[in-house]
């Protein structure tokens, strides 16, 4: 239902469900605000959004008044609303004067310098002076967490931070104590908040009371070069902005993308920036007499080319790690194919994913945005809070609306929303697949059910059977419903995984050959050369005498074992294609250049191919992508998700095999140390230590 309003002299027609603030903005009026935020509940406590409404004795807070709540005029004429009248002007000046009563006069050192909402609005809507002559109030600083720097004297009690932590992050530890002038925002237990989403409160704070501790006072916003790109710390593919000064990444901030991350990012995504500067590989290395020594590019490439040419094609293999882009995987697969080798794999953790069963068998088919339609969710062997923090926040958002039932098969974990623990292992999953479990009926009765399978569940020896069982559960749950709704979803943890599967970066027999077989063959002496494309999470000590080539950006486990090291660019230093867990292709943008002699990955492989006598037929990134798009057309459909019907799961659901009753574990044990960049970060190491310590203290308290 619509309603007509006259806003600032203009007749507009707006929906009844809008707030007065939203209606005014639709009409082109600018409404200042501090407490109001589109993704948080309405508080109505800053009063900065006052407008004058016909018939009202005083200005009204437009954020808390709905269009439908406006009393009609006696003659049914449109309600007249003014956002620029003298009354409104004086009211806003008074509110601003009140808010600034205790605000300190130290804005020149505020770390929001140049980006402070308070500064902008004080100039636009303030009176330029204050009648307050008494002593200002001072508030002692609070410890909210290691990522949050506080200056609580600046706080105006807008409660954005409280509402975010409670509503979005699901950590109900932040609130207000005291009344009147003694009111303070603090944690209830006077300890830091260890949430994977905590640093988002710094973006929300409009007055500089909460800022980012790791990069506090290191740079001014106007000094930084801003690059819009995408995150690769997990498989969600959050939209981010990388701010750099010179050749150094200074900070990472979220960008709005309603389909993926809304405007939130995880703390790991945001504060991993220091890991981009430390433990970097900035020149080639060759192992001589048991020691890695610096070498020229010609020497390093020649050493690897000689090994590849002399080795039997069946005795060489390649493994792609979690941060590999589609371009380098395509180039490496192409080179290996020209050498006659087929032992390539992007499933570093051993996940039993088979691209021959169709794309629907390994992506998040319901889409991240589709979570908001779900009314029943089954989680299998996953902890989305650690594996995909932003996606977990989307599930919590759906739960807060009501009418959502969540069931979990796996270990008991804190998901920030209630769920029913159905069981720990394969027996429960088998009962669900056979329709013998009560939760199977919950899924069947749901209008939009979701089945989400985690990496740990399918990285086991019976992973193929687990996938097939999950597909049967999803198919049974959607039987007789909308054929376009696909309830089967795989939650990836590696940013490279979906692109690798799209490209067929798997062995000829993916169901029976995997990375573990490569490692075993190397240990037995049956593998001559192992090429690690940023792969560090395999057992590098079990590779025997195999010749190991490591190509990556950081000196992690793979580099320590390598016989030759190729220094490569990190994700902020190259343009590369990544596909997120829902199958959405996204291209990163170069924010800075690689350090030293490091090069983009695909150029290294192109140079190596020339020395092997199998020169790859592309000299530019554009030519490579043209060939890649021809081989995998889905990678060309940028920022789009190809929806697969429920029938696309038929081949997967026919899979057979027994599921053992071993309990499902979560794929991510330490949220902050999941990849080489994160492991090189001092901030991530500190967070990991704090979480580990907090876990130990909780265990001791529970034991007592």
XYZ file of C-alpha atoms in Angstrom:
704
model
C 0.000 0.000 0.000
C 1.297 3.450 -0.856
C 0.734 6.856 0.672
C 1.174 10.377 -0.662
C 3.306 12.889 1.234
C 4.445 16.423 0.546
C 8.134 16.548 1.469
C 9.828 19.928 1.188
C 7.106 21.071 -1.207
C 7.316 18.029 -3.471
C 4.467 15.518 -3.762
C 5.842 11.963 -3.480
C 4.297 8.510 -3.219
C 5.972 6.073 -0.816
C 5.339 2.603 0.599
C 3.603 2.308 3.948
C 6.317 0.079 5.359
C 9.019 2.771 5.162
C 10.201 4.944 8.000
C 9.811 8.679 7.677
C 13.580 8.963 7.276
C 13.584 6.540 4.340
C 10.656 8.341 2.741
C 12.445 11.693 3.009
C 15.580 10.271 1.456
C 13.577 8.772 -1.400
C 12.262 12.285 -2.008
C 15.826 13.571 -2.259
C 16.139 15.127 1.194
C 19.324 14.671 3.206
C 18.662 13.529 6.766
C 21.559 13.587 9.251
C 21.814 10.689 11.698
C 24.116 9.053 14.223
C 22.245 6.181 15.811
C 20.265 5.046 12.770
C 21.805 2.368 10.534
C 20.046 0.489 7.758
C 21.169 -2.953 8.953
C 20.580 -2.482 12.678
C 17.458 -2.159 14.795
C 16.079 1.334 15.378
C 17.151 2.991 18.623
C 15.981 6.571 18.115
C 18.295 7.959 20.772
C 20.477 10.538 19.015
C 17.554 12.729 17.731
C 19.679 14.146 14.942
C 17.151 13.085 12.312
C 14.394 15.453 13.504
C 11.886 16.663 10.908
C 8.806 18.848 11.145
C 5.486 17.106 10.497
C 2.233 18.960 9.879
C 0.041 18.789 12.982
C 2.816 17.688 15.345
C 3.570 20.069 18.255
C 7.307 19.387 18.064
C 9.861 17.929 15.634
C 9.730 14.139 15.210
C 12.586 11.644 15.092
C 12.166 10.428 11.523
C 14.055 7.138 12.052
C 11.542 5.891 14.633
C 8.334 7.101 12.974
C 6.806 4.947 10.240
C 4.925 6.421 7.304
C 1.969 4.238 8.264
C 2.000 5.744 11.787
C 1.370 9.305 10.586
C -2.173 10.406 11.568
C -4.197 11.408 8.497
C -5.374 14.946 7.911
C -9.083 15.522 8.412
C -9.538 16.366 4.763
C -7.404 13.334 3.683
C -4.887 15.657 2.082
C -1.228 14.522 1.932
C 0.775 15.093 5.092
C 3.236 17.983 4.819
C 6.777 17.253 6.021
C 9.606 19.717 6.184
C 13.280 18.802 6.521
C 14.707 22.300 6.010
C 12.431 24.623 7.984
C 13.738 27.047 10.613
C 12.254 24.856 13.335
C 14.154 21.836 12.073
C 17.343 23.859 11.717
C 17.176 25.087 15.319
C 16.278 21.629 16.623
C 19.257 20.007 14.922
C 21.590 22.752 16.131
C 20.367 22.134 19.657
C 20.844 18.374 19.355
C 24.342 18.833 17.963
C 25.222 21.257 20.764
C 24.020 18.722 23.293
C 25.953 15.835 21.709
C 29.149 17.878 21.716
C 28.916 18.981 25.351
C 31.474 16.424 26.516
C 33.265 15.747 23.231
C 36.993 16.481 23.658
C 38.809 19.081 21.650
C 41.366 16.632 20.252
C 39.911 15.879 16.841
C 43.225 16.693 15.078
C 44.618 13.436 16.483
C 41.471 11.409 15.934
C 42.281 8.329 13.828
C 39.092 8.848 11.825
C 40.605 12.101 10.561
C 38.970 12.990 7.309
C 36.353 10.236 7.659
C 34.494 11.298 10.801
C 30.717 11.620 10.493
C 30.669 13.922 13.501
C 32.975 16.446 11.869
C 30.912 16.508 8.684
C 27.583 16.824 10.420
C 28.803 19.377 12.972
C 29.829 21.652 10.113
C 26.645 21.053 8.106
C 24.066 21.110 10.901
C 25.763 22.565 13.991
C 25.636 26.135 15.267
C 29.391 26.598 15.355
C 29.537 27.287 19.112
C 28.446 26.032 22.508
C 26.807 27.586 25.547
C 28.222 24.869 27.799
C 30.748 26.463 30.151
C 31.012 23.782 32.857
C 33.756 21.174 33.135
C 33.578 18.428 30.534
C 33.036 14.839 31.566
C 35.899 12.402 31.088
C 35.462 8.637 30.717
C 38.237 6.136 31.244
C 39.165 3.961 28.301
C 37.599 0.506 27.993
C 39.151 -2.755 26.889
C 36.738 -4.076 24.296
C 39.236 -6.225 22.436
C 42.757 -6.219 20.983
C 41.499 -4.936 17.621
C 39.531 -1.985 18.993
C 41.106 1.232 20.249
C 38.789 3.220 22.508
C 38.406 6.927 23.260
C 35.171 6.696 25.203
C 35.033 10.372 26.162
C 34.022 10.928 22.532
C 31.129 8.448 22.818
C 27.649 9.928 22.231
C 25.797 6.721 23.206
C 24.360 6.047 19.778
C 24.592 2.299 20.702
C 25.491 1.223 17.160
C 28.290 -0.932 18.564
C 25.992 -2.539 21.134
C 23.342 -3.333 18.553
C 25.860 -4.753 16.078
C 27.502 -7.070 18.592
C 24.140 -8.245 19.894
C 22.202 -8.513 16.656
C 24.746 -9.282 13.921
C 27.736 -10.849 15.661
C 25.629 -12.616 18.269
C 27.941 -11.778 21.168
C 25.817 -10.308 23.958
C 28.670 -8.928 26.030
C 28.572 -5.207 25.180
C 26.101 -2.792 26.726
C 25.488 0.368 28.707
C 25.888 0.863 32.441
C 24.949 3.880 34.523
C 22.329 6.536 33.899
C 22.333 10.114 32.706
C 25.773 11.684 32.676
C 27.247 8.514 34.238
C 26.160 6.258 31.355
C 29.059 4.365 29.734
C 29.368 1.767 26.982
C 31.445 -1.173 28.189
C 31.657 -4.945 28.332
C 29.668 -6.568 31.076
C 32.583 -8.640 32.377
C 35.321 -6.059 31.676
C 37.096 -8.297 29.197
C 37.748 -8.176 25.501
C 35.150 -9.405 23.034
C 36.585 -12.295 21.070
C 34.205 -12.326 18.139
C 35.261 -13.034 14.546
C 33.316 -9.918 13.488
C 34.213 -7.503 16.302
C 36.171 -4.917 14.300
C 33.077 -3.954 12.284
C 32.058 -1.738 15.217
C 34.903 0.610 14.282
C 33.288 1.257 10.909
C 29.933 1.833 12.590
C 31.143 4.326 15.211
C 30.274 7.819 13.937
C 32.383 9.840 16.382
C 35.775 8.165 16.669
C 35.140 6.577 20.063
C 36.059 3.200 18.544
C 38.874 2.977 16.020
C 41.216 0.301 14.683
C 44.074 -0.390 17.085
C 46.473 -2.179 14.659
C 46.744 0.768 12.272
C 45.965 3.627 14.654
C 47.800 6.844 13.712
C 49.855 5.148 10.985
C 48.385 7.049 8.053
C 45.790 9.609 7.085
C 42.978 8.623 4.717
C 43.967 11.222 2.134
C 47.469 9.716 1.934
C 46.178 6.331 0.827
C 45.537 4.940 -2.634
C 42.242 3.043 -2.631
C 41.663 -0.120 -4.681
C 38.392 -2.046 -4.862
C 38.973 -5.793 -4.852
C 37.871 -9.053 -3.187
C 38.909 -11.060 -0.147
C 40.481 -14.539 -0.317
C 40.864 -15.347 3.398
C 37.899 -17.683 3.048
C 35.624 -18.799 0.238
C 32.913 -16.190 0.794
C 34.497 -13.655 -1.571
C 33.706 -10.537 0.452
C 33.969 -7.213 -1.362
C 36.806 -5.165 0.149
C 38.783 -1.992 -0.389
C 42.551 -2.117 -0.028
C 44.179 1.156 1.023
C 47.885 1.399 0.287
C 50.667 3.933 0.664
C 53.562 3.427 -1.703
C 54.209 -0.326 -1.911
C 52.654 -1.094 1.458
C 49.091 -2.149 2.227
C 48.017 -0.062 5.220
C 44.459 -1.237 5.804
C 41.588 -3.300 4.425
C 37.994 -2.127 4.675
C 34.651 -3.631 3.583
C 32.665 -2.612 0.522
C 28.920 -2.976 0.270
C 27.764 -6.086 -1.580
C 24.262 -7.163 -0.592
C 24.541 -10.477 -2.423
C 27.625 -11.654 -0.517
C 28.876 -9.814 2.572
C 26.432 -6.891 2.872
C 28.828 -4.379 4.460
C 30.589 -6.660 6.977
C 33.919 -8.481 6.848
C 35.608 -10.806 9.309
C 38.410 -9.665 11.591
C 40.849 -11.888 9.702
C 39.969 -10.275 6.384
C 40.363 -6.801 7.874
C 43.530 -7.150 9.946
C 45.662 -9.590 7.965
C 47.334 -6.625 6.236
C 50.533 -6.811 8.302
C 50.978 -10.414 7.118
C 51.379 -9.075 3.580
C 54.640 -7.393 4.663
C 56.335 -10.108 6.711
C 57.954 -13.443 5.803
C 57.721 -12.543 2.120
C 59.521 -14.425 -0.626
C 61.142 -11.702 -2.689
C 63.690 -13.639 -4.758
C 64.208 -17.160 -6.146
C 66.018 -19.780 -4.073
C 67.730 -23.035 -5.043
C 68.780 -25.714 -2.568
C 72.506 -26.437 -2.713
C 74.312 -28.771 -0.316
C 71.168 -29.003 1.784
C 70.693 -25.234 2.110
C 68.457 -22.819 0.266
C 70.562 -20.082 -1.315
C 69.485 -17.037 -3.356
C 69.503 -17.577 -7.106
C 68.653 -15.735 -10.296
C 65.436 -16.342 -12.134
C 67.317 -18.005 -14.990
C 69.035 -20.415 -12.605
C 65.866 -21.326 -10.720
C 63.757 -21.789 -13.845
C 66.463 -23.846 -15.549
C 66.755 -26.164 -12.534
C 63.023 -26.885 -12.494
C 62.785 -27.212 -16.288
C 65.584 -29.785 -16.299
C 63.779 -31.876 -13.689
C 60.446 -31.694 -15.530
C 61.997 -32.683 -18.878
C 63.932 -35.615 -17.436
C 61.120 -37.031 -15.292
C 58.527 -39.541 -16.432
C 55.165 -37.692 -16.818
C 53.557 -40.214 -14.457
C 56.089 -39.279 -11.794
C 55.343 -35.536 -11.594
C 52.455 -33.897 -9.743
C 51.119 -30.459 -8.799
C 49.031 -29.288 -5.851
C 47.256 -25.911 -5.708
C 46.851 -24.215 -2.334
C 43.947 -22.161 -0.942
C 45.088 -18.779 -2.318
C 45.851 -19.788 -5.918
C 44.062 -17.805 -8.616
C 42.328 -19.387 -11.602
C 44.889 -17.992 -14.066
C 47.897 -19.740 -12.547
C 45.993 -22.990 -12.061
C 44.925 -22.938 -15.698
C 48.471 -22.199 -16.894
C 49.987 -24.909 -14.685
C 47.434 -27.499 -15.788
C 48.050 -26.542 -19.418
C 51.811 -26.946 -18.970
C 51.407 -30.330 -17.273
C 49.052 -31.505 -20.035
C 51.682 -30.595 -22.656
C 54.219 -32.573 -20.631
C 51.832 -35.541 -20.607
C 51.193 -35.332 -16.853
C 47.737 -35.633 -15.300
C 48.566 -35.635 -11.594
C 47.205 -32.234 -10.588
C 44.894 -31.487 -7.683
C 43.339 -28.411 -6.070
C 41.837 -30.413 -3.185
C 44.714 -29.913 -0.763
C 42.698 -31.184 2.213
C 41.620 -34.354 0.408
C 37.978 -33.347 -0.097
C 36.129 -36.003 -2.115
C 34.725 -33.563 -4.661
C 34.353 -34.804 -8.219
C 33.715 -32.169 -10.920
C 32.565 -34.886 -13.325
C 29.343 -35.087 -11.268
C 28.372 -31.563 -12.286
C 28.926 -28.100 -10.873
C 25.939 -28.405 -8.570
C 27.805 -31.101 -6.628
C 30.439 -28.712 -5.288
C 28.963 -25.196 -4.935
C 26.622 -23.389 -2.550
C 23.577 -23.740 -4.786
C 21.095 -21.814 -2.641
C 23.405 -18.760 -2.732
C 24.448 -16.726 0.301
C 21.595 -14.286 -0.227
C 19.214 -17.251 -0.502
C 19.874 -18.066 3.158
C 17.383 -15.339 4.028
C 14.627 -17.412 2.372
C 15.382 -20.586 4.330
C 13.110 -21.906 7.068
C 15.110 -25.051 7.940
C 18.871 -25.591 7.791
C 20.855 -28.780 8.269
C 24.578 -28.329 8.987
C 26.785 -31.369 8.355
C 30.331 -31.378 9.712
C 30.754 -27.631 9.661
C 31.178 -24.666 11.959
C 30.280 -21.717 9.718
C 31.222 -19.252 12.453
C 34.894 -20.180 11.947
C 34.778 -21.364 8.335
C 32.787 -18.434 6.919
C 32.075 -15.818 9.595
C 30.177 -13.459 7.290
C 27.975 -16.276 5.986
C 27.264 -17.317 9.571
C 26.134 -13.749 10.294
C 23.667 -14.133 7.421
C 22.247 -17.295 9.038
C 21.899 -15.443 12.333
C 20.147 -12.587 10.509
C 17.624 -15.086 9.146
C 17.193 -16.672 12.596
C 16.433 -13.300 14.184
C 13.480 -12.864 11.817
C 11.930 -15.997 13.322
C 10.628 -19.216 11.842
C 14.024 -20.861 11.290
C 15.004 -24.304 12.595
C 18.687 -25.266 12.549
C 20.017 -28.795 13.024
C 23.676 -29.781 13.353
C 25.401 -33.108 12.730
C 28.910 -32.805 14.098
C 30.692 -31.526 17.163
C 28.928 -29.100 19.476
C 30.066 -25.549 18.776
C 28.927 -21.993 19.479
C 27.260 -20.701 16.304
C 25.834 -17.471 17.798
C 22.294 -18.800 17.348
C 20.424 -21.783 18.835
C 20.382 -25.112 17.045
C 19.356 -28.696 17.645
C 22.309 -31.049 17.991
C 21.182 -34.129 16.082
C 24.289 -36.273 16.524
C 28.028 -36.320 16.017
C 28.765 -38.789 13.261
C 27.813 -40.898 10.315
C 25.040 -42.877 12.013
C 22.896 -39.773 12.372
C 23.588 -38.770 8.786
C 22.573 -42.221 7.547
C 19.318 -42.004 9.498
C 18.599 -38.616 7.931
C 19.336 -39.937 4.433
C 17.025 -42.915 5.036
C 14.266 -40.626 6.344
C 14.290 -42.309 9.753
C 15.318 -39.233 11.738
C 12.773 -36.703 13.004
C 14.705 -33.801 11.458
C 14.169 -35.318 8.020
C 10.492 -34.494 8.437
C 11.394 -30.935 9.459
C 13.264 -30.515 6.160
C 10.437 -32.071 4.136
C 7.871 -29.770 5.738
C 9.996 -26.683 5.148
C 9.216 -24.442 2.195
C 12.886 -23.599 1.559
C 15.208 -26.116 3.253
C 19.005 -25.864 3.202
C 21.577 -28.630 3.573
C 25.095 -27.280 4.161
C 28.051 -29.685 4.020
C 31.402 -28.684 5.505
C 34.875 -29.551 4.272
C 35.777 -31.747 7.220
C 32.857 -34.059 6.451
C 33.958 -34.673 2.878
C 37.716 -34.711 3.456
C 37.448 -38.089 5.202
C 37.934 -41.459 3.587
C 34.135 -41.793 3.356
C 33.719 -38.235 2.060
C 32.156 -39.385 -1.190
C 29.488 -41.329 0.676
C 28.854 -38.320 2.937
C 28.314 -36.108 -0.111
C 25.941 -38.627 -1.672
C 23.957 -38.897 1.555
C 23.709 -35.117 1.830
C 22.503 -34.941 -1.777
C 19.797 -37.523 -1.053
C 18.685 -35.548 2.003
C 18.497 -32.353 -0.068
C 16.643 -34.098 -2.903
C 14.111 -35.632 -0.509
C 13.593 -32.267 1.209
C 12.820 -30.489 -2.068
C 10.724 -33.269 -3.615
C 7.391 -31.925 -4.797
C 8.426 -28.296 -4.254
C 9.764 -25.552 -6.472
C 12.087 -27.286 -8.935
C 14.262 -24.180 -9.109
C 15.181 -24.370 -5.423
C 18.343 -26.399 -4.899
C 18.835 -27.142 -1.206
C 22.275 -28.771 -1.552
C 25.203 -26.576 -0.539
C 28.917 -27.143 -0.086
C 30.651 -24.649 2.204
C 34.226 -24.253 1.002
C 37.056 -22.873 3.101
C 39.633 -22.316 0.317
C 39.251 -19.379 -2.060
C 40.847 -21.342 -4.913
C 38.775 -24.513 -4.657
C 35.724 -23.811 -6.826
C 37.801 -22.272 -9.636
C 40.121 -25.290 -9.537
C 37.174 -27.662 -9.869
C 35.696 -25.552 -12.667
C 39.021 -25.839 -14.514
C 39.284 -29.575 -13.892
C 42.434 -29.146 -11.798
C 42.019 -32.696 -10.498
C 43.489 -36.093 -11.461
C 41.998 -38.163 -14.291
C 40.318 -40.308 -11.638
C 39.411 -37.772 -8.939
C 37.399 -40.295 -6.975
C 40.393 -42.549 -6.345
C 43.437 -40.252 -6.634
C 44.095 -37.284 -4.392
C 46.827 -35.257 -2.706
C 47.346 -37.941 -0.067
C 48.285 -40.405 -2.809
C 50.778 -37.852 -4.208
C 52.397 -37.514 -0.778
C 52.468 -41.276 -0.277
C 54.032 -41.797 -3.707
C 56.672 -39.179 -2.956
C 57.482 -40.855 0.339
C 57.948 -44.224 -1.389
C 60.125 -42.714 -4.105
C 57.495 -43.137 -6.841
C 57.199 -39.385 -7.436
C 60.092 -37.439 -8.905
C 58.798 -33.840 -8.938
C 56.089 -32.220 -6.811
C 55.017 -28.684 -7.751
C 53.396 -26.829 -4.842
C 51.383 -23.820 -6.024
C 51.034 -22.113 -2.657
C 50.238 -25.442 -0.994
C 51.512 -25.477 2.597
C 49.011 -27.624 4.491
C 50.242 -31.023 3.358
C 52.686 -33.201 5.280
C 55.886 -31.759 3.839
C 58.009 -34.043 6.026
C 56.627 -37.138 4.283
C 57.798 -36.245 0.770
C 60.960 -38.351 0.893
C 63.551 -37.470 -1.740
C 61.120 -35.956 -4.230
C 62.211 -32.742 -5.936
C 59.840 -30.093 -4.523
C 59.116 -26.817 -6.285
C 57.318 -24.166 -4.255
C 55.675 -21.151 -5.858
C 54.080 -18.746 -3.435
C 54.220 -15.420 -1.672
C 55.285 -16.404 1.855
C 57.951 -18.514 3.481
C 55.630 -21.072 5.015
C 55.903 -24.860 5.373
C 56.079 -25.549 1.637
C 58.968 -23.126 1.141
C 60.924 -24.713 3.997
C 60.801 -28.094 2.298
C 61.298 -26.857 -1.263
C 64.316 -27.501 -3.453
C 63.485 -24.491 -5.628
C 61.394 -21.480 -4.618
C 59.613 -19.181 -7.068
C 58.578 -15.909 -5.338
C 55.051 -14.955 -6.372
C 52.571 -12.155 -5.841
C 49.982 -12.084 -3.065
C 46.286 -11.499 -3.790
C 46.622 -7.729 -3.337
C 49.470 -7.625 -5.875
C 47.864 -9.189 -8.932
C 44.741 -9.350 -11.018
C 43.411 -12.877 -10.601
C 40.090 -14.684 -10.846
C 38.614 -16.324 -7.767
C 35.293 -18.124 -7.514
C 33.515 -18.053 -4.168
C 31.662 -20.911 -2.525
C 28.407 -20.132 -4.365
C 30.157 -20.198 -7.772
C 30.429 -16.426 -8.237
C 33.509 -15.480 -10.294
C 35.286 -12.327 -9.114
C 38.490 -10.654 -10.301
C 40.882 -9.054 -7.831
C 42.663 -5.813 -8.653
C 46.305 -4.998 -8.074
C 46.671 -2.566 -5.172
C 50.482 -2.668 -4.856
C 53.359 -4.294 -6.714
C 55.049 -7.510 -5.520
C 58.219 -7.049 -3.450
C 61.713 -7.537 -4.847
C 61.950 -10.042 -7.687
C 58.549 -11.614 -7.060
C 56.321 -11.955 -10.121
C 52.705 -12.752 -10.924
C 52.143 -16.496 -10.842
C 51.055 -17.066 -14.425
C 54.104 -15.238 -15.818
C 56.402 -17.573 -13.868
C 54.686 -20.638 -15.315
C 54.789 -19.095 -18.799
C 58.554 -18.542 -18.481
C 59.026 -22.087 -17.177
C 57.101 -23.547 -20.112
C 59.504 -21.949 -22.607
C 62.459 -23.737 -20.992
C 60.685 -27.099 -21.026
C 60.168 -26.907 -24.787
C 56.388 -26.636 -24.409
C 55.831 -22.897 -24.637
C 52.340 -21.847 -23.589
C 50.546 -19.958 -26.392
C 49.745 -16.778 -24.469
C 52.038 -13.883 -23.673
C 49.512 -11.552 -22.069
C 46.962 -11.842 -19.303
C 44.199 -11.081 -21.797
C 45.283 -13.941 -24.073
C 45.482 -16.323 -21.118
C 41.989 -15.381 -19.973
C 40.597 -15.837 -23.447
C 41.930 -19.409 -23.455
C 40.742 -19.955 -19.879
C 37.215 -18.711 -20.610
C 37.057 -21.085 -23.573
C 37.993 -24.013 -21.328
C 35.739 -22.926 -18.433
C 32.984 -20.519 -19.592
C 31.625 -20.112 -16.059
C 34.721 -18.088 -15.157
C 33.784 -15.461 -17.749
C 30.414 -14.770 -16.104
C 31.752 -12.300 -13.549
C 29.692 -11.567 -10.452
C 26.919 -13.921 -11.556
C 25.679 -17.182 -10.121
C 24.439 -19.908 -12.448
C 21.497 -21.516 -10.672
C 21.219 -25.290 -10.961
C 17.881 -27.070 -10.468
C 17.439 -29.791 -7.871
C 17.605 -32.412 -10.642
C 21.291 -31.533 -11.153
C 22.024 -33.577 -8.015
C 20.738 -36.865 -9.433
C 24.188 -38.179 -10.375
C 25.659 -37.292 -6.987
C 22.732 -38.758 -5.053
C 23.268 -42.136 -6.730
C 26.673 -42.448 -5.116
C 27.164 -45.452 -2.890
C 29.411 -46.337 -0.012
C 29.216 -46.808 3.719
C 29.557 -43.925 6.151
C 31.536 -44.724 9.265
C 30.360 -43.452 12.630
C 33.466 -41.389 13.287
C 32.417 -37.946 14.638
C 32.559 -35.052 12.208
C 35.077 -32.363 13.066
C 35.245 -28.747 11.933
C 37.630 -27.940 9.118
C 38.980 -24.798 10.791
C 40.414 -25.296 14.259
C 42.102 -21.892 14.516
C 40.190 -19.134 12.743
C 43.127 -16.749 12.676
C 45.839 -19.038 11.236
C 44.322 -20.684 8.173
C 46.757 -19.706 5.407
C 50.348 -18.486 4.867
C 49.411 -14.784 4.920
C 47.476 -15.124 8.177
C 50.277 -17.175 9.749
C 52.734 -14.394 8.894
C 50.595 -11.765 10.643
C 51.543 -10.654 14.160
C 47.977 -9.416 14.749
C 46.529 -12.803 13.809
C 49.062 -14.563 16.047
C 48.019 -12.351 18.970
C 44.334 -13.052 18.337
C 44.975 -16.778 18.089
C 46.840 -16.755 21.405
C 44.052 -14.797 23.110
C 41.345 -17.149 21.858
C 43.389 -20.195 22.877
C 43.926 -18.725 26.356
C 40.235 -17.870 26.689
C 39.332 -21.422 25.663
C 41.648 -22.888 28.293
C 40.198 -20.651 30.989
C 36.676 -21.652 29.989
C 37.640 -25.330 30.127
C 39.148 -24.928 33.593
C 36.080 -23.063 34.804
C 33.812 -25.810 33.445
C 35.942 -28.500 35.118
C 35.654 -26.774 38.480
